[in-house]
CSV table of C-alpha atoms and ligand atoms in Angstrom, one decimal:
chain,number,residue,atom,x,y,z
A,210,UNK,CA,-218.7,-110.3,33.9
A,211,UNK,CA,-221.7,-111.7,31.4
A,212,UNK,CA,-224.0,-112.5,33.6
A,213,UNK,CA,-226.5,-109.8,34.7
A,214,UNK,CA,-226.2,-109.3,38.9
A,215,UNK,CA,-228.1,-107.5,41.4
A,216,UNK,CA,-225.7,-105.7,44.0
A,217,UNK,CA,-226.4,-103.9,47.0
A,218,UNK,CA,-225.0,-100.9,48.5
A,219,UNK,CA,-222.4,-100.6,50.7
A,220,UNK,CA,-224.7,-99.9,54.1
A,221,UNK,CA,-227.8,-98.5,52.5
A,222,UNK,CA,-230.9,-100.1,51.6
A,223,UNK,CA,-230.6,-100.0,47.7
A,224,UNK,CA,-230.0,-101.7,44.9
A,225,UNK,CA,-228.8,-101.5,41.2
A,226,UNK,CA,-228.8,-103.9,38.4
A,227,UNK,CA,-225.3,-104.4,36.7
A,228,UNK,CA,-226.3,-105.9,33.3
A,229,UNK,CA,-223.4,-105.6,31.0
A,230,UNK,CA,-225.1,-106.6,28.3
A,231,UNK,CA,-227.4,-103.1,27.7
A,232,UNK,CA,-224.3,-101.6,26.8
A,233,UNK,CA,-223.9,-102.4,23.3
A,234,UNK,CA,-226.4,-100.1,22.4
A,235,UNK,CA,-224.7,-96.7,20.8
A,236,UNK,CA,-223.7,-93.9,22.9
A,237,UNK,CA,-224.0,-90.3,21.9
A,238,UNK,CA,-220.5,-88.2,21.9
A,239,UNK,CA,-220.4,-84.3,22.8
A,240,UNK,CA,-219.3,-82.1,20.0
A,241,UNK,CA,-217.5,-79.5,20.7
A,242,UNK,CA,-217.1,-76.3,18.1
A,243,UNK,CA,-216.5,-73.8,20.3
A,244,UNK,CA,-212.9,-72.8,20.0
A,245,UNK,CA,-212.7,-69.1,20.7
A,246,UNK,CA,-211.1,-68.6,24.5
A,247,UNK,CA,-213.5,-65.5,24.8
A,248,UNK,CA,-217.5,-65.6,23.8
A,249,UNK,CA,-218.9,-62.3,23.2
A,250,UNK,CA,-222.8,-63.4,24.4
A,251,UNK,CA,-221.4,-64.8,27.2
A,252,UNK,CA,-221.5,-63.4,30.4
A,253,UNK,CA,-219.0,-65.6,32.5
A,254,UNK,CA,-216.0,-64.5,29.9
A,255,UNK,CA,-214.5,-61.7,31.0
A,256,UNK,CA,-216.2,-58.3,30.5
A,257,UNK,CA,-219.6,-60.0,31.0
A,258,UNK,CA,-222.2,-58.7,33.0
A,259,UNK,CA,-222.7,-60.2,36.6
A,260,UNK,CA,-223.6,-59.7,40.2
A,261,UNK,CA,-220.0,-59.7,41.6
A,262,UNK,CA,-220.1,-61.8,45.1
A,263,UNK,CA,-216.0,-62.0,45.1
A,264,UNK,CA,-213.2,-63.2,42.4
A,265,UNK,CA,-209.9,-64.6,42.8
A,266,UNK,CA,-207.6,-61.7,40.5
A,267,UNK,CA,-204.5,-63.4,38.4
A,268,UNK,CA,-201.6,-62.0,38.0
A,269,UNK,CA,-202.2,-59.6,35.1
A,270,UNK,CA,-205.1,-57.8,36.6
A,271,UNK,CA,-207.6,-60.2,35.6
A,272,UNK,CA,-209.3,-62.9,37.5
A,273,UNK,CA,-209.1,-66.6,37.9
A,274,UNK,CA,-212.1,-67.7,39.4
A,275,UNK,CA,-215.2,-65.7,39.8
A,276,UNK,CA,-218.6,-66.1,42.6
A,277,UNK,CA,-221.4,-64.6,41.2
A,278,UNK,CA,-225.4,-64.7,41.8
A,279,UNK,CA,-227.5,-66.8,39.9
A,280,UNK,CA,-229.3,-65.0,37.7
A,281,UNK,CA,-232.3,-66.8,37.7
A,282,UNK,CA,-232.6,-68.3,41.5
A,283,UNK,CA,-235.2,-70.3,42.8
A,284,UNK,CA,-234.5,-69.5,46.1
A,285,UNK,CA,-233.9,-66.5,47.7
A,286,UNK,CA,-233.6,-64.8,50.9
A,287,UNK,CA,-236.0,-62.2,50.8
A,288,UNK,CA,-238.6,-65.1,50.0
A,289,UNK,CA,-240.2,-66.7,52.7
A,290,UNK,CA,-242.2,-69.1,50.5
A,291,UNK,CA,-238.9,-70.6,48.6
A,292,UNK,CA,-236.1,-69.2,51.3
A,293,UNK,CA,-232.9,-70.0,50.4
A,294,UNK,CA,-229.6,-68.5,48.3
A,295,UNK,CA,-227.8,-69.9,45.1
A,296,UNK,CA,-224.5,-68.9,43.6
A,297,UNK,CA,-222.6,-69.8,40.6
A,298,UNK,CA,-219.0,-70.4,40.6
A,299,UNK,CA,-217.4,-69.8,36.9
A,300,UNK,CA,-214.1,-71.7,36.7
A,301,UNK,CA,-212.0,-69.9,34.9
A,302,UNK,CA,-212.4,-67.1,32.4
A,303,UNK,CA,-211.3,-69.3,29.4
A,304,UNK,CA,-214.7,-69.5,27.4
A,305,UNK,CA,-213.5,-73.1,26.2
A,306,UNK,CA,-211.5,-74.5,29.1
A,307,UNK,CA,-213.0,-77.5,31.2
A,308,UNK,CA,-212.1,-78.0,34.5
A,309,UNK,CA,-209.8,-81.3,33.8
A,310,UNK,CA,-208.2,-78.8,31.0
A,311,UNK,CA,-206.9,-76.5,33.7
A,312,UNK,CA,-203.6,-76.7,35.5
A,313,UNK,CA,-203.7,-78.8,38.9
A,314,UNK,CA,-203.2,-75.5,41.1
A,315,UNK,CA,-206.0,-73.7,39.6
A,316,UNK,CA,-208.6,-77.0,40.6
A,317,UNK,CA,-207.3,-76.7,43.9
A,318,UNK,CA,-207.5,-73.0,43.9
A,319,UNK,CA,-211.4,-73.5,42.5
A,320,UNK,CA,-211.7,-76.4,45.8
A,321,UNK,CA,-210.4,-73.4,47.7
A,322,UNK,CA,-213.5,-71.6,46.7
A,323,UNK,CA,-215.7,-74.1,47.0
A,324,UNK,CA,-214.5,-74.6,50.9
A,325,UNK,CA,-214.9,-71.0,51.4
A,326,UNK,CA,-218.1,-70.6,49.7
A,327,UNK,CA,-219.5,-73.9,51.9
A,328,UNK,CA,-218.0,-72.5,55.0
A,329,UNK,CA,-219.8,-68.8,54.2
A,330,UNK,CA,-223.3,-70.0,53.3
A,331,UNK,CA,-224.0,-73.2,55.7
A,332,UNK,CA,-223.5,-70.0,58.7
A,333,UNK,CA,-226.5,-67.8,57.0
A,334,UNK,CA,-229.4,-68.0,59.2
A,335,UNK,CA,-232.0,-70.7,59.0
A,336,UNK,CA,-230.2,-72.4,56.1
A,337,UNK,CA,-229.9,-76.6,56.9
A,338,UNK,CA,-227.9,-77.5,54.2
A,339,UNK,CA,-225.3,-76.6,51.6
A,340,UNK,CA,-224.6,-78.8,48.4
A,341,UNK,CA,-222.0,-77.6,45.9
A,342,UNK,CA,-222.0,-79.2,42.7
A,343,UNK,CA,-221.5,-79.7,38.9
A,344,UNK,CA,-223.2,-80.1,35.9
A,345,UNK,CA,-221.2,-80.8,32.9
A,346,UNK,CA,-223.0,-81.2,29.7
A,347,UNK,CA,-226.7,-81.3,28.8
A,348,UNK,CA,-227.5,-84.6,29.9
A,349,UNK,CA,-226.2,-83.6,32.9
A,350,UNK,CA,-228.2,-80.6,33.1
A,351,UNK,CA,-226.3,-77.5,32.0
A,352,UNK,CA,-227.6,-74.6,30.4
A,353,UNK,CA,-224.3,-72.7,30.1
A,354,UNK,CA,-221.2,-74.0,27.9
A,355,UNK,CA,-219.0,-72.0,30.2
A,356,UNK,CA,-217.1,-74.2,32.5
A,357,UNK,CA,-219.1,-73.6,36.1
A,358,UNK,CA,-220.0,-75.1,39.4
A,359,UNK,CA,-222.8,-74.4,41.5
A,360,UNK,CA,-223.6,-74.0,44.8
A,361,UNK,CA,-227.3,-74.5,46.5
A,362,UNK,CA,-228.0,-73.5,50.4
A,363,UNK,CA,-231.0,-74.7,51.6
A,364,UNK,CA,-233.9,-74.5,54.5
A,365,UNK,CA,-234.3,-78.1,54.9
A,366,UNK,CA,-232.3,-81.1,55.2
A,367,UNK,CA,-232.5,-83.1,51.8
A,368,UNK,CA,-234.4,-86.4,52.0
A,369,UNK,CA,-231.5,-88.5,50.0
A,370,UNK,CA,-228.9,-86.7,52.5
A,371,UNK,CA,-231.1,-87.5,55.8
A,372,UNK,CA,-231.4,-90.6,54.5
A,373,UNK,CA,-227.4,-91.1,54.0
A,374,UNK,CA,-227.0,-89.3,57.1
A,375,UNK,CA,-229.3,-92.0,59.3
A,376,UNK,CA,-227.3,-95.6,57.5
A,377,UNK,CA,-224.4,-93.4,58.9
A,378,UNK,CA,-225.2,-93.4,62.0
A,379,UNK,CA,-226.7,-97.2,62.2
A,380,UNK,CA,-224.2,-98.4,60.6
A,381,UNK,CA,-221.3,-96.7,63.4
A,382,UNK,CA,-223.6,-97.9,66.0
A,383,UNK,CA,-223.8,-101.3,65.0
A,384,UNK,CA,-219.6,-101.7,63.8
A,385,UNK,CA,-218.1,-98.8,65.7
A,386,UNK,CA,-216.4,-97.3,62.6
A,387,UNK,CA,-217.2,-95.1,60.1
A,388,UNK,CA,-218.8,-96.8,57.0
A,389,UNK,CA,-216.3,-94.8,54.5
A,390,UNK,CA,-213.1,-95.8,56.8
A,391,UNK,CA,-214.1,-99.4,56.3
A,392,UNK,CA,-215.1,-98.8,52.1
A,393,UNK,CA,-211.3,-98.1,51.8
A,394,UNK,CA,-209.9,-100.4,53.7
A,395,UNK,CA,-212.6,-103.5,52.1
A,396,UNK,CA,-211.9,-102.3,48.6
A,397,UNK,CA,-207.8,-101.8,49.1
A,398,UNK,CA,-207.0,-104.7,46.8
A,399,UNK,CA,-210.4,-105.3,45.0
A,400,UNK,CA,-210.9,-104.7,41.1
A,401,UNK,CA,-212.8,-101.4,41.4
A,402,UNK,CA,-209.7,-98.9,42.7
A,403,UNK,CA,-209.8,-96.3,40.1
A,404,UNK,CA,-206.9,-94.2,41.1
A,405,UNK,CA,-204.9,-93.6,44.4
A,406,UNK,CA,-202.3,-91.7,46.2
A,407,UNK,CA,-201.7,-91.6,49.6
A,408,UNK,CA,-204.1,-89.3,50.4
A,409,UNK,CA,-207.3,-89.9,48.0
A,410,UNK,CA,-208.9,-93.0,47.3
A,411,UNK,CA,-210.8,-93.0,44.0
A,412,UNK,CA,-213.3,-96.0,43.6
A,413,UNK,CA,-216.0,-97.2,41.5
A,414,UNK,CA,-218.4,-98.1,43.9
A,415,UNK,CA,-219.8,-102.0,43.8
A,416,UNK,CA,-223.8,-101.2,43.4
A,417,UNK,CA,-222.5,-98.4,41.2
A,418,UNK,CA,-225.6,-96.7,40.3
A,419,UNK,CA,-224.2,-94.7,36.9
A,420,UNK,CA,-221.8,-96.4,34.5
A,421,UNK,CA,-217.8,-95.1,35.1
A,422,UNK,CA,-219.3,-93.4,38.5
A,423,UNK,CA,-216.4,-92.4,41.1
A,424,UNK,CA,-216.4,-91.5,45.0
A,425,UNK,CA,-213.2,-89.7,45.8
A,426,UNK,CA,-213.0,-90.9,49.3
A,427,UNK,CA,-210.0,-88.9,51.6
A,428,UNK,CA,-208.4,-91.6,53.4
A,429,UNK,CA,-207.8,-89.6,56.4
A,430,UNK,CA,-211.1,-89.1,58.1
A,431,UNK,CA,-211.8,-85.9,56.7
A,432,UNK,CA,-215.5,-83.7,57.2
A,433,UNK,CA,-215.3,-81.0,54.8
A,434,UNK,CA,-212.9,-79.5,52.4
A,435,UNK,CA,-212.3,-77.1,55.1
A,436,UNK,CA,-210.4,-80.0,56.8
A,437,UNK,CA,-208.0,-81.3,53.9
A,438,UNK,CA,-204.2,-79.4,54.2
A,439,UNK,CA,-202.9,-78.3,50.8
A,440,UNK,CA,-201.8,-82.0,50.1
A,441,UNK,CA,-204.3,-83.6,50.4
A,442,UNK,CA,-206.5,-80.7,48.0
A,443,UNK,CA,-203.5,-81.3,45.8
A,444,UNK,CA,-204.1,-85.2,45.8
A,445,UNK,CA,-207.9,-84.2,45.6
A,446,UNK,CA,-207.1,-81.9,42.4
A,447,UNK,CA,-205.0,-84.4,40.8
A,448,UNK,CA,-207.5,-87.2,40.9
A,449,UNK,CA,-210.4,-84.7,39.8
A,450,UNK,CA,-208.2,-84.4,36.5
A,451,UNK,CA,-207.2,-87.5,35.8
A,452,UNK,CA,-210.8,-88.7,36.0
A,453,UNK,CA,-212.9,-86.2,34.7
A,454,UNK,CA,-210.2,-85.8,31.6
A,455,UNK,CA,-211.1,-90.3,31.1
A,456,UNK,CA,-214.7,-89.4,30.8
A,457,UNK,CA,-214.8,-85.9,29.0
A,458,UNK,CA,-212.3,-88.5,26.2
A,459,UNK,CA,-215.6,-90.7,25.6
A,460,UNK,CA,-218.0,-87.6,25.0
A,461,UNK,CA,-219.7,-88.5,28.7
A,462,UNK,CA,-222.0,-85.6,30.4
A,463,UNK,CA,-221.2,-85.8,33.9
A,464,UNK,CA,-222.2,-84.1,37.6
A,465,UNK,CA,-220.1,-84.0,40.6
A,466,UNK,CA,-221.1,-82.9,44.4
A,467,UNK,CA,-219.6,-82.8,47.6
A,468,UNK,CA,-221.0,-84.7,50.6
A,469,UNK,CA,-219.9,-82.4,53.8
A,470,UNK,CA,-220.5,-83.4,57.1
A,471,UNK,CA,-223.5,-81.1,58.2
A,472,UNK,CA,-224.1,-79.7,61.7
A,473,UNK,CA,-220.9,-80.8,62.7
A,474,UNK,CA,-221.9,-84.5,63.3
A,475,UNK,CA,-218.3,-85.4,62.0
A,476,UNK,CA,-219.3,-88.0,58.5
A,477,UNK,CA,-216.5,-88.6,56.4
A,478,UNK,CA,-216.3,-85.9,53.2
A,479,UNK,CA,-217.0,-87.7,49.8
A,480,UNK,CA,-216.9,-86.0,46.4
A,481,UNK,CA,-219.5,-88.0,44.2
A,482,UNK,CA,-219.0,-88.2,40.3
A,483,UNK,CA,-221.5,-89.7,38.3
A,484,UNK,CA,-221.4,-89.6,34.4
A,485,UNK,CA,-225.2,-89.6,32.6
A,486,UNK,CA,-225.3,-91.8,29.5
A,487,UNK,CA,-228.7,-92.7,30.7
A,488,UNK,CA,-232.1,-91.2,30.9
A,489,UNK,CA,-233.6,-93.2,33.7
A,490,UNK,CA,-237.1,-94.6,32.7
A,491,UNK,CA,-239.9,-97.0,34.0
A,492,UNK,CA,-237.8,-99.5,36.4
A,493,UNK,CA,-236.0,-96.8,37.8
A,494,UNK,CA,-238.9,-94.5,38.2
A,495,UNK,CA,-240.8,-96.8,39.2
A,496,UNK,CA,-239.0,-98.8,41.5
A,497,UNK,CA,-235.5,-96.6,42.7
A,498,UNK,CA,-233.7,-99.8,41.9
A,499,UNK,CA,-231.2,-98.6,38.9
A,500,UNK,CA,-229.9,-100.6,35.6
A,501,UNK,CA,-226.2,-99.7,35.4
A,502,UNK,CA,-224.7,-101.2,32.0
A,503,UNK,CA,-220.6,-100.9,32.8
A,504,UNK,CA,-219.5,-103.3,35.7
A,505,UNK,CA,-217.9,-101.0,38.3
A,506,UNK,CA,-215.0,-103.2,37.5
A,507,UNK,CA,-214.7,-102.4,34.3
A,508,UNK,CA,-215.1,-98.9,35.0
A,509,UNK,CA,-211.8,-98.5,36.9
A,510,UNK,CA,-209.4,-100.7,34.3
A,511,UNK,CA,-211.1,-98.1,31.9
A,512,UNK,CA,-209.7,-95.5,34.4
A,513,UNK,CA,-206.5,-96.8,35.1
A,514,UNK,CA,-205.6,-96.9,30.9
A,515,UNK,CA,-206.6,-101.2,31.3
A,516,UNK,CA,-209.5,-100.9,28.8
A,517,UNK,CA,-211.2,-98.8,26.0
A,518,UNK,CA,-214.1,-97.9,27.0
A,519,UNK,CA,-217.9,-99.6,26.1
A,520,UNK,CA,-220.2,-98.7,24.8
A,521,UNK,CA,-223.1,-97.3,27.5
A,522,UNK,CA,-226.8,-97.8,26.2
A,523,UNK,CA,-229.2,-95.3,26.2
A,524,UNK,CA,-232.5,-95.1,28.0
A,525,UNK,CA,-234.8,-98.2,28.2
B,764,ZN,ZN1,-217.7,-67.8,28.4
B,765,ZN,ZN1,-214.2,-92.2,57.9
């Protein structure tokens, strides 16, 4: 692809520019120096201090996975002005462990969390929505080197989700199938797979919005982790490594969230990965339409070991 194109999504209404020429401007790598397993300031290695919500104990009288409170919330349930709760889920207690570092049981086991976790909060009274996600790195908004997810419950239903939520619906009105079904089976032999089993099918969306972004679509019509057996988290876990281990290689800061079906109207569940090489400036901010500078296509030969990877330009 030289040409610059404008693409639209799948069955919402927006766009994104794919102009693969902005990517031959430099990209910044992460450095890592941190190669102790245990950090004595910090307070997810073991021994720091935390408010305790549950942990998942190893077999040496440890733990493998921790829920804790968010220190510093911005909601809360005693507030009626900013009502809501936050947690934090640390990984692992290995200080310099990512999550594509870990073995493939221990991502499901965290998946297992993040299930239970979903399931426990979306019941709390008066909450409308629950988003569990991942920043990795500081473009991607992370404050703590420790690998950690997050998870938000919230009063209201999200604009972008309602939005999401309504093409949905118009969209199974209009065909009679759900829009994700029909993503799998349209894209099946296209250029953007980025991995696949026969449970999970890993694309790089065509109006990708991110360069190297990723949907992990379940191919059986699926509504929350809650709803995948242990294969299909197994699938789930392996694709998660495989992926996020291609763009922690190229130094990328990334975030990951999960798209549940809310209030039980039964949307398929899709894990969204999106790398941040870019600071978003006037056209996007202005506009909403997005200048993505890696062809989707490109992308996934990158994932599937086809291609180095290019550069990704920075801001505008
Ligand atoms: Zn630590
Ligand atoms: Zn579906």
């Amino acid at each position: 692809m030289k040409k610059s194109e404008i693409r639209k999504h799948y069955f919402q209404d927006k766009y994104v520019i794919i102009s693969p020429k902005r990517g031959q401007r430099p990209h910044i790598t992460k450095v890592c120096t941190e190669d102790d397993s245990t950090k004595k300031d910090c307070f997810m290695c073991p021994g720091g201090k935390v408010k305790l919500i549950y942990e998942l104990p190893d077999l040496k009288g440890g733990w493998l996975i921790r829920v804790i409170k968010n220190i510093y919330p911005a909601l809360t349930l005693d507030n009626k002005y900013a009502y809501g709760k936050q947690e934090i889920i640390i990984e692992s207690p290995y200080h310099n462990k990512e999550i594509h570092e870990l073995p493939i049981e221990h991502i499901k086991k965290i998946l297992d969390v993040y299930s239970e976790r979903y399931e426990s909060l979306k019941k709390v009274d008066k909450i409308r929505y629950v988003l569990v996600f991942k920043n990795e790195g500081g473009k991607a908004g992370e404050s703590i080197d420790h690998a950690h997810s997050q998870v938000i419950a919230l009063p209201m239903l999200p604009p972008l989700i309602r939005e999401e939520i309504l093409a949905i619906d118009d969209y199974t009105l209009k065909n009679k199938t759900c829009p994700y079904c029909d993503i799998i089976k349209d894209e099946k032999k296209s250029p953007r797979v980025a991995w696949e089993d026969k449970n999970i099918f890993a694309l790089c969306p065509f109006a990708s919005e991110y360069p190297y972004s990723v949907w992990f679509i379940p191919k059986r019509h699926v509504s929350s982790l809650f709803d995948m057996n242990q294969d299909e988290k197994h699938s789930l876990a392996e694709a998660m490594k495989h992926i996020i281990g291609k763009v922690e290689s190229i130094g990328l800061s990334y975030n990951y969230f999960f798209h549940n079906s809310f209030d039980d109207c039964g949307h398929h569940m899709v894990l969204k990965l999106d790398p941040r090489p870019n600071v978003w400036a006037g056209v996007e901010l202005g506009t909403g339409i997005i200048i993505n500078s890696i062809p989707p296509e490109d992308a996934a030969k990158f994932y599937k070991g086809k291609s180095k990877s290019k550069k990704v330009a920075i801001g505008r």
